[in-house]
Coordinates of C-alpha atoms in Angstrom, one line a residue:
X158 CA 0.0 0.0 0.0
X159 CA 2.8 2.4 0.8
X160 CA 4.4 1.9 -2.7
X161 CA 1.1 2.5 -4.5
X162 CA 0.3 5.6 -2.5
X163 CA 3.8 7.0 -3.1
X164 CA 3.5 6.5 -6.9
X165 CA 0.0 8.1 -6.8
X166 CA 1.3 11.2 -5.1
X167 CA 4.3 11.3 -7.5
X168 CA 1.9 11.3 -10.5
X169 CA 0.1 14.3 -9.2
X170 CA 3.3 16.3 -9.0
X171 CA 4.1 16.1 -12.7
X172 CA 6.9 17.4 -14.8
X173 CA 6.8 20.6 -16.9
X174 CA 5.7 18.7 -20.0
X175 CA 2.7 17.3 -18.2
X176 CA 1.4 20.5 -16.6
X177 CA -1.9 20.0 -18.4
X178 CA -2.6 17.0 -16.2
X179 CA -1.9 19.2 -13.1
X180 CA -4.3 21.8 -14.4
X181 CA -7.1 19.2 -14.8
X182 CA -6.3 18.0 -11.3
X183 CA -6.6 21.6 -9.9
X184 CA -9.9 22.0 -11.7
X185 CA -11.2 18.7 -10.3
X186 CA -10.1 19.8 -6.7
X187 CA -11.9 23.2 -7.1
X188 CA -15.0 21.5 -8.5
X189 CA -15.3 19.2 -5.5
X190 CA -14.5 22.0 -3.1
X191 CA -17.2 24.3 -4.5
X192 CA -19.8 21.5 -4.4
X193 CA -19.0 20.5 -0.8
X194 CA -18.8 24.2 0.3
X195 CA -22.2 25.0 -1.3
X196 CA -23.8 21.9 0.2
X197 CA -22.6 22.7 3.7
X198 CA -23.7 26.3 3.6
X199 CA -27.2 25.5 2.2
X200 CA -27.8 22.7 4.7
X201 CA -26.5 24.9 7.6
X202 CA -28.9 27.6 6.6
X203 CA -31.8 25.2 6.3
X204 CA -30.9 23.6 9.7
X205 CA -30.9 27.2 11.1
X206 CA -34.4 27.8 9.8
X207 CA -35.4 24.4 11.1
X208 CA -34.1 25.2 14.6
X209 CA -35.5 28.7 14.6
X210 CA -39.0 27.4 13.7
X211 CA -38.7 24.6 16.3
X212 CA -37.9 27.1 19.0
X213 CA -40.8 29.3 18.0
X214 CA -43.2 26.4 17.9
X215 CA -42.1 25.1 21.2
X216 CA -42.3 28.6 22.6
X217 CA -46.0 28.9 21.6
X218 CA -47.0 25.3 22.1
X219 CA -46.4 23.3 25.3
X220 CA -44.4 20.0 25.0
X221 CA -47.5 17.9 25.8
X222 CA -51.2 18.9 25.7
X223 CA -53.8 16.9 27.7
X224 CA -57.4 17.3 26.6
X225 CA -60.5 15.6 27.9
X226 CA -63.5 14.3 26.0
X227 CA -65.5 16.7 28.1
X228 CA -64.8 19.7 30.3
X229 CA -62.5 18.9 33.3
X230 CA -63.8 19.9 36.8
X231 CA -61.6 21.2 39.6
X232 CA -61.6 17.9 41.5
X233 CA -60.8 15.9 38.4
X234 CA -57.9 18.4 37.6
X235 CA -56.4 17.8 41.1
X236 CA -56.1 14.1 40.3
X237 CA -54.6 14.8 36.9
X238 CA -52.1 17.3 38.4
X239 CA -51.0 14.8 41.0
X240 CA -50.5 12.1 38.3
X241 CA -48.6 14.4 36.0
X242 CA -46.4 15.9 38.6
X243 CA -45.2 12.5 39.7
X244 CA -43.2 12.2 36.4
X245 CA -39.6 13.3 36.9
X246 CA -39.4 14.9 33.5
X247 CA -42.3 17.3 34.1
X248 CA -41.2 20.8 35.0
X249 CA -44.4 22.8 34.6
X250 CA -48.2 22.3 34.3
X251 CA -50.8 24.9 33.3
X252 CA -54.6 24.5 33.0
X253 CA -56.3 26.4 30.3
X254 CA -59.5 26.8 28.2
X255 CA -59.4 27.2 24.4
X256 CA -62.1 27.9 21.9
X257 CA -63.2 30.0 19.0
X258 CA -64.6 33.5 19.4
X259 CA -65.5 36.5 17.2
X260 CA -63.8 39.8 17.6
X261 CA -65.3 43.1 16.4
X262 CA -63.5 46.5 16.0
X263 CA -64.5 49.3 13.7
X264 CA -67.2 47.2 12.0
X265 CA -64.6 44.6 11.2
X266 CA -65.1 41.0 12.4
X267 CA -62.3 38.5 12.9
X268 CA -62.6 34.9 14.1
X269 CA -59.7 33.9 16.5
X270 CA -58.7 31.2 18.9
X271 CA -59.2 32.4 22.5
X272 CA -57.0 30.8 25.2
X273 CA -57.9 31.3 28.8
X274 CA -54.8 30.9 31.1
X275 CA -53.4 31.4 34.5
X276 CA -50.6 33.9 33.8
X277 CA -48.2 32.5 36.4
X278 CA -48.6 28.9 35.4
X279 CA -48.6 29.6 31.6
X280 CA -45.2 31.3 31.9
X281 CA -43.8 28.0 33.1
X282 CA -44.9 26.0 30.1
X283 CA -44.6 28.4 27.1
X284 CA -42.6 31.6 26.2
X285 CA -45.6 33.8 26.0
X286 CA -44.2 36.1 28.8
X287 CA -41.0 36.6 26.7
X288 CA -43.0 37.3 23.6
X289 CA -45.0 40.2 25.0
X290 CA -43.5 43.4 23.6
X291 CA -46.1 45.9 25.0
X292 CA -47.7 45.5 28.4
X293 CA -47.2 42.6 30.7
X294 CA -48.7 39.1 31.3
X295 CA -49.1 40.2 35.0
X296 CA -51.7 42.7 33.8
X297 CA -53.9 39.8 32.4
X298 CA -56.7 40.1 34.9
X299 CA -60.4 39.5 34.5
X300 CA -61.8 41.5 31.6
X301 CA -58.5 41.9 29.8
X302 CA -56.9 40.3 26.7
X303 CA -53.5 39.9 25.2
X304 CA -53.4 39.9 21.4
X305 CA -50.8 39.3 18.7
X306 CA -48.9 42.0 16.8
X307 CA -50.5 41.1 13.5
X308 CA -54.0 41.1 14.9
X309 CA -53.4 44.4 16.5
X310 CA -52.2 45.8 13.2
X311 CA -55.2 44.4 11.3
X312 CA -57.8 45.7 13.8
X313 CA -56.0 48.9 14.5
X314 CA -55.6 48.2 18.2
X315 CA -53.1 49.5 20.7
X316 CA -52.3 48.9 24.4
X317 CA -55.3 49.7 26.6
X318 CA -57.6 49.8 23.6
X319 CA -61.1 48.2 24.0
X320 CA -62.7 45.7 21.7
X321 CA -65.9 43.7 21.5
X322 CA -66.0 39.9 21.7
X323 CA -68.9 37.6 20.9
X324 CA -68.8 34.2 22.6
X325 CA -70.2 31.0 21.1
X326 CA -73.1 31.3 23.5
X327 CA -74.1 34.6 21.8
X328 CA -73.1 36.9 24.6
X329 CA -71.2 40.2 24.0
X330 CA -68.1 41.2 26.0
X331 CA -65.9 44.3 26.0
X332 CA -62.3 43.5 26.8
X333 CA -59.3 45.8 27.4
X334 CA -56.0 45.1 25.6
X335 CA -53.4 44.4 28.4
X336 CA -50.6 43.4 26.2
X337 CA -49.4 42.8 22.6
X338 CA -47.1 39.8 21.8
X339 CA -44.9 39.0 18.9
X340 CA -43.9 35.3 18.7
X341 CA -42.5 35.6 15.2
X342 CA -45.0 33.1 13.8
X343 CA -47.6 34.8 11.6
X344 CA -50.4 32.4 12.3
X345 CA -50.0 32.6 16.0
X346 CA -49.7 36.4 16.0
X347 CA -52.9 36.8 13.9
X348 CA -55.1 34.0 15.1
X349 CA -54.5 33.5 18.8
X350 CA -55.4 35.7 21.8
X351 CA -55.0 35.2 25.5
X352 CA -57.3 36.1 28.4
X353 CA -57.6 35.3 32.1
X354 CA -58.9 31.8 32.9
X355 CA -61.8 33.2 34.9
X356 CA -62.8 35.4 32.0
X357 CA -62.6 32.5 29.5
X358 CA -64.7 30.3 31.8
X359 CA -67.4 33.0 31.8
X360 CA -67.2 33.4 28.0
X361 CA -67.5 29.7 27.3
X362 CA -69.9 28.9 30.1
X363 CA -67.5 26.6 32.0
X364 CA -67.8 27.5 35.6
X365 CA -64.8 26.2 37.6
X366 CA -63.9 24.0 34.6
X367 CA -61.0 23.7 32.1
X368 CA -60.7 22.0 28.7
X369 CA -57.0 21.2 28.6
X370 CA -53.7 21.0 30.5
X371 CA -50.4 22.2 29.1
X372 CA -47.3 20.2 30.2
X373 CA -43.6 21.3 30.0
X374 CA -40.7 18.8 30.2
X375 CA -37.0 19.2 31.0
X376 CA -36.3 17.8 27.5
X377 CA -38.7 18.3 24.6
X378 CA -37.2 15.3 22.7
X379 CA -38.6 13.0 25.5
X380 CA -42.2 14.1 24.8
X381 CA -43.2 10.9 23.1
X382 CA -41.8 8.7 25.9
X383 CA -43.4 10.8 28.6
X384 CA -46.7 10.9 26.7
X385 CA -46.8 7.1 26.8
X386 CA -46.0 7.0 30.5
X387 CA -48.7 9.6 31.3
X388 CA -51.2 7.8 29.2
X389 CA -50.6 4.6 31.0
X390 CA -51.2 6.3 34.3
X391 CA -54.2 8.4 33.3
X392 CA -56.1 5.8 31.3
X393 CA -58.2 6.3 28.2
X394 CA -60.3 9.2 29.4
X395 CA -57.9 11.8 28.1
X396 CA -56.1 12.6 24.8
X397 CA -52.4 13.4 25.1
X398 CA -50.7 15.0 22.1
X399 CA -47.0 16.0 21.9
X400 CA -45.7 19.2 20.2
X401 CA -44.2 17.0 17.4
X402 CA -47.6 15.3 16.7
X403 CA -49.4 18.6 16.7
X404 CA -47.0 19.9 14.0
X405 CA -46.0 16.7 12.3
X406 CA -47.0 17.7 8.8
X407 CA -45.0 20.9 9.1
X408 CA -41.9 19.2 10.4
X409 CA -42.3 16.5 7.7
X410 CA -42.3 19.2 5.0
X411 CA -39.2 20.7 6.4
X412 CA -37.3 17.4 6.5
X413 CA -38.4 16.7 2.9
X414 CA -37.2 20.1 1.7
X415 CA -33.9 19.6 3.4
X416 CA -33.5 16.1 1.9
X417 CA -34.4 17.5 -1.5
X418 CA -31.8 20.3 -1.3
X419 CA -29.2 17.7 -0.2
X420 CA -29.9 15.5 -3.2
X421 CA -30.0 18.5 -5.7
X422 CA -26.7 20.0 -4.4
X423 CA -25.0 16.6 -4.3
X424 CA -25.4 16.7 -8.1
X425 CA -22.7 19.5 -8.1
X426 CA -20.3 17.0 -6.5
X427 CA -21.4 14.3 -9.0
X428 CA -20.7 16.6 -11.9
X429 CA -17.3 17.6 -10.4
X430 CA -16.4 13.9 -10.1
X431 CA -16.5 13.6 -13.9
X432 CA -13.5 15.9 -13.9
X433 CA -11.7 13.3 -11.7
X434 CA -12.6 10.6 -14.2
X435 CA -11.2 12.7 -17.1
X436 CA -8.0 13.4 -15.1
X437 CA -7.5 9.7 -14.4
X438 CA -8.2 8.7 -18.0
X439 CA -5.7 11.2 -19.3
X440 CA -3.2 10.1 -16.7
X441 CA -3.6 6.5 -17.8
X442 CA -2.9 7.4 -21.4
X443 CA 0.1 9.5 -20.4
X444 CA 1.5 6.9 -18.1
X445 CA 1.0 3.9 -20.4
X446 CA 4.8 3.4 -20.6
X447 CA 5.2 3.6 -16.8
X448 CA 2.3 1.1 -16.3
X449 CA 4.0 -1.3 -18.8
X450 CA 7.3 -1.0 -16.9
X451 CA 5.7 -1.6 -13.6
X452 CA 3.8 -4.6 -14.9
X453 CA 7.0 -6.0 -16.4
X454 CA 8.8 -5.7 -13.1
X455 CA 6.1 -7.8 -11.5
X456 CA 3.6 -5.4 -10.1
X457 CA 0.1 -6.9 -10.0
X458 CA -3.0 -5.6 -11.8
X459 CA -4.5 -5.0 -8.3
X460 CA -1.6 -2.7 -7.4
X461 CA -2.0 -0.8 -10.6
X462 CA -5.7 -0.4 -9.9
X463 CA -4.8 0.9 -6.4
X464 CA -2.4 3.5 -7.8
X465 CA -5.1 5.2 -9.8
X466 CA -7.8 4.7 -7.2
X467 CA -5.5 6.4 -4.6
X468 CA -4.8 9.2 -7.0
X469 CA -8.5 9.9 -7.5
X470 CA -9.1 9.7 -3.8
X471 CA -6.2 12.2 -3.1
X472 CA -7.7 14.7 -5.5
X473 CA -11.2 14.2 -4.0
X474 CA -10.0 14.3 -0.4
X475 CA -8.1 17.5 -0.9
X476 CA -11.2 19.1 -2.6
X477 CA -13.5 17.8 0.1
X478 CA -11.3 19.1 2.9
X479 CA -11.0 22.5 1.2
X480 CA -14.7 22.6 0.6
X481 CA -15.6 21.6 4.2
X482 CA -13.2 24.1 5.7
X483 CA -14.4 26.9 3.5
X484 CA -18.0 26.0 4.1
X485 CA -17.6 25.9 7.9
X486 CA -15.7 29.2 7.9
X487 CA -18.3 31.0 5.8
X488 CA -21.1 29.6 8.0
X489 CA -19.3 30.9 11.0
X490 CA -19.0 34.3 9.4
X491 CA -22.7 34.3 8.5
X492 CA -23.6 33.4 12.0
X493 CA -21.2 35.7 13.8
X494 CA -21.5 38.9 11.7
X495 CA -25.0 38.4 10.2
X496 CA -24.0 40.4 7.0
X497 CA -27.0 39.0 5.1
X498 CA -30.2 40.7 6.3
X499 CA -33.7 39.5 5.7
X500 CA -36.9 41.7 5.4
X501 CA -38.6 41.0 8.8
X502 CA -42.0 41.8 7.5
X503 CA -41.8 38.8 5.2
X504 CA -39.7 36.3 7.1
X505 CA -40.3 37.5 10.7
X506 CA -36.5 37.2 11.3
X507 CA -34.0 39.9 10.4
X508 CA -31.0 37.7 9.8
X509 CA -30.1 34.5 8.1
X510 CA -30.2 31.7 10.7
X511 CA -27.2 29.3 10.5
X512 CA -26.7 26.1 12.5
X513 CA -23.5 24.1 12.0
X514 CA -24.0 20.5 12.9
X515 CA -20.9 18.3 12.6
X516 CA -23.1 15.3 13.0
X517 CA -25.1 14.4 11.0
X518 CA -25.0 17.2 8.4
X519 CA -21.3 17.9 7.7
X520 CA -20.3 14.3 8.4
X521 CA -22.8 13.0 5.9
X522 CA -21.8 15.6 3.3
X523 CA -18.1 14.6 3.6
X524 CA -18.9 10.9 3.4
X525 CA -21.2 11.3 0.5
X526 CA -18.6 13.3 -1.4
X527 CA -15.9 10.7 -0.7
X528 CA -18.2 7.9 -1.8
X529 CA -19.0 9.6 -5.1
X530 CA -15.3 10.2 -5.7
X531 CA -14.5 6.5 -4.9
X532 CA -17.0 5.4 -7.5
X533 CA -15.6 7.8 -10.0
X534 CA -12.1 6.1 -9.8
X535 CA -13.4 2.6 -10.7
X536 CA -13.4 2.8 -14.5
X537 CA -10.1 4.6 -15.0
X538 CA -8.3 2.4 -12.4
X539 CA -9.8 -0.8 -14.0
X540 CA -8.7 0.3 -17.5
X541 CA -5.2 0.9 -16.3
X542 CA -5.0 -2.5 -14.6
X543 CA -6.1 -4.2 -17.9
X544 CA -3.0 -3.0 -19.8
X545 CA -0.6 -5.8 -20.7
X546 CA 3.2 -5.1 -20.4
X547 CA 3.8 -6.0 -24.1
X548 CA 1.0 -3.8 -25.4
X549 CA 2.0 -0.9 -23.1
X550 CA 5.6 -1.0 -24.3
X551 CA 5.0 -2.0 -28.0
X552 CA 5.2 1.6 -29.4
X553 CA 7.7 3.0 -26.9

């Protein structure tokens, strides 16, 4: 192996009359490097968007939601709370009521989801307190409401404004805006409002009752396991849904998009690998005499094949390494200095999110590139190993 590797490296450092081969090798290296770099940057940006959206969804939606097939009374809730709190991964529990209501302001009607919460408990299971940009969650007393930034803009509402609300029971209520939140998720900011639990009970006609329980865990990734454990303890009278199940179509679409971009950009590396094939074929033609001498001296066909396989892998490895380093450096610069700005009114973030994941993203990109390069060396190396000593030296 040492001899074949040494010969492979020697062939890459050619004499003056063979500078054309060196030029093709450099082009091959740059092609692989650009492909790997582009793939790392795009996947890092997509991972950044993925993580950013995960954080926003988890911030608005508790890790596990428990709902009953009917309204849950106060005594029943005490038993549920005791059962849930016994799980070591549960760090917060918040009862709430959620339903649809109709808002009216300046002769404009808008249907939204109304969530009645206990402000102190809700702050332990979601990030609603952090999202409030005007007012405070502590001001969410009876007869008040917290609305999203988009809804406030649509209805022309400000802090301390009053608006009319019509309940499903046909009753009219006048509520005061105690806060305006901005979660960064358009649907949440436009279609979800918060009120005090007591106010929600009155609006929906649920005296001392709730409709659901929000549960927060110490690790969101354990939601599925904890859900199964809680379901075993609570029985079949309740429906438990994790944040992943509630948004599974959305996350599936993100993963599909990321996979699609990976496949498309891998084609850049595939195209660049044809340069390696061309380099090795030209090298085989140029080194026909050398191959004949080596074969005459007793070198096996397998060793000849290894020489050109190693040569292709050296070119590919150098290109992959340069591409990986360049990609990681550019990702770091994008993340650190944020010199690419985004229009916040469209994307709801003002910067390009970048998340560099050594595993699995970068590792899979590097392994895929090396696998493509290895396949690209098969034909030229096989052709070189098929040369017979007599045929190789016949016209020399």
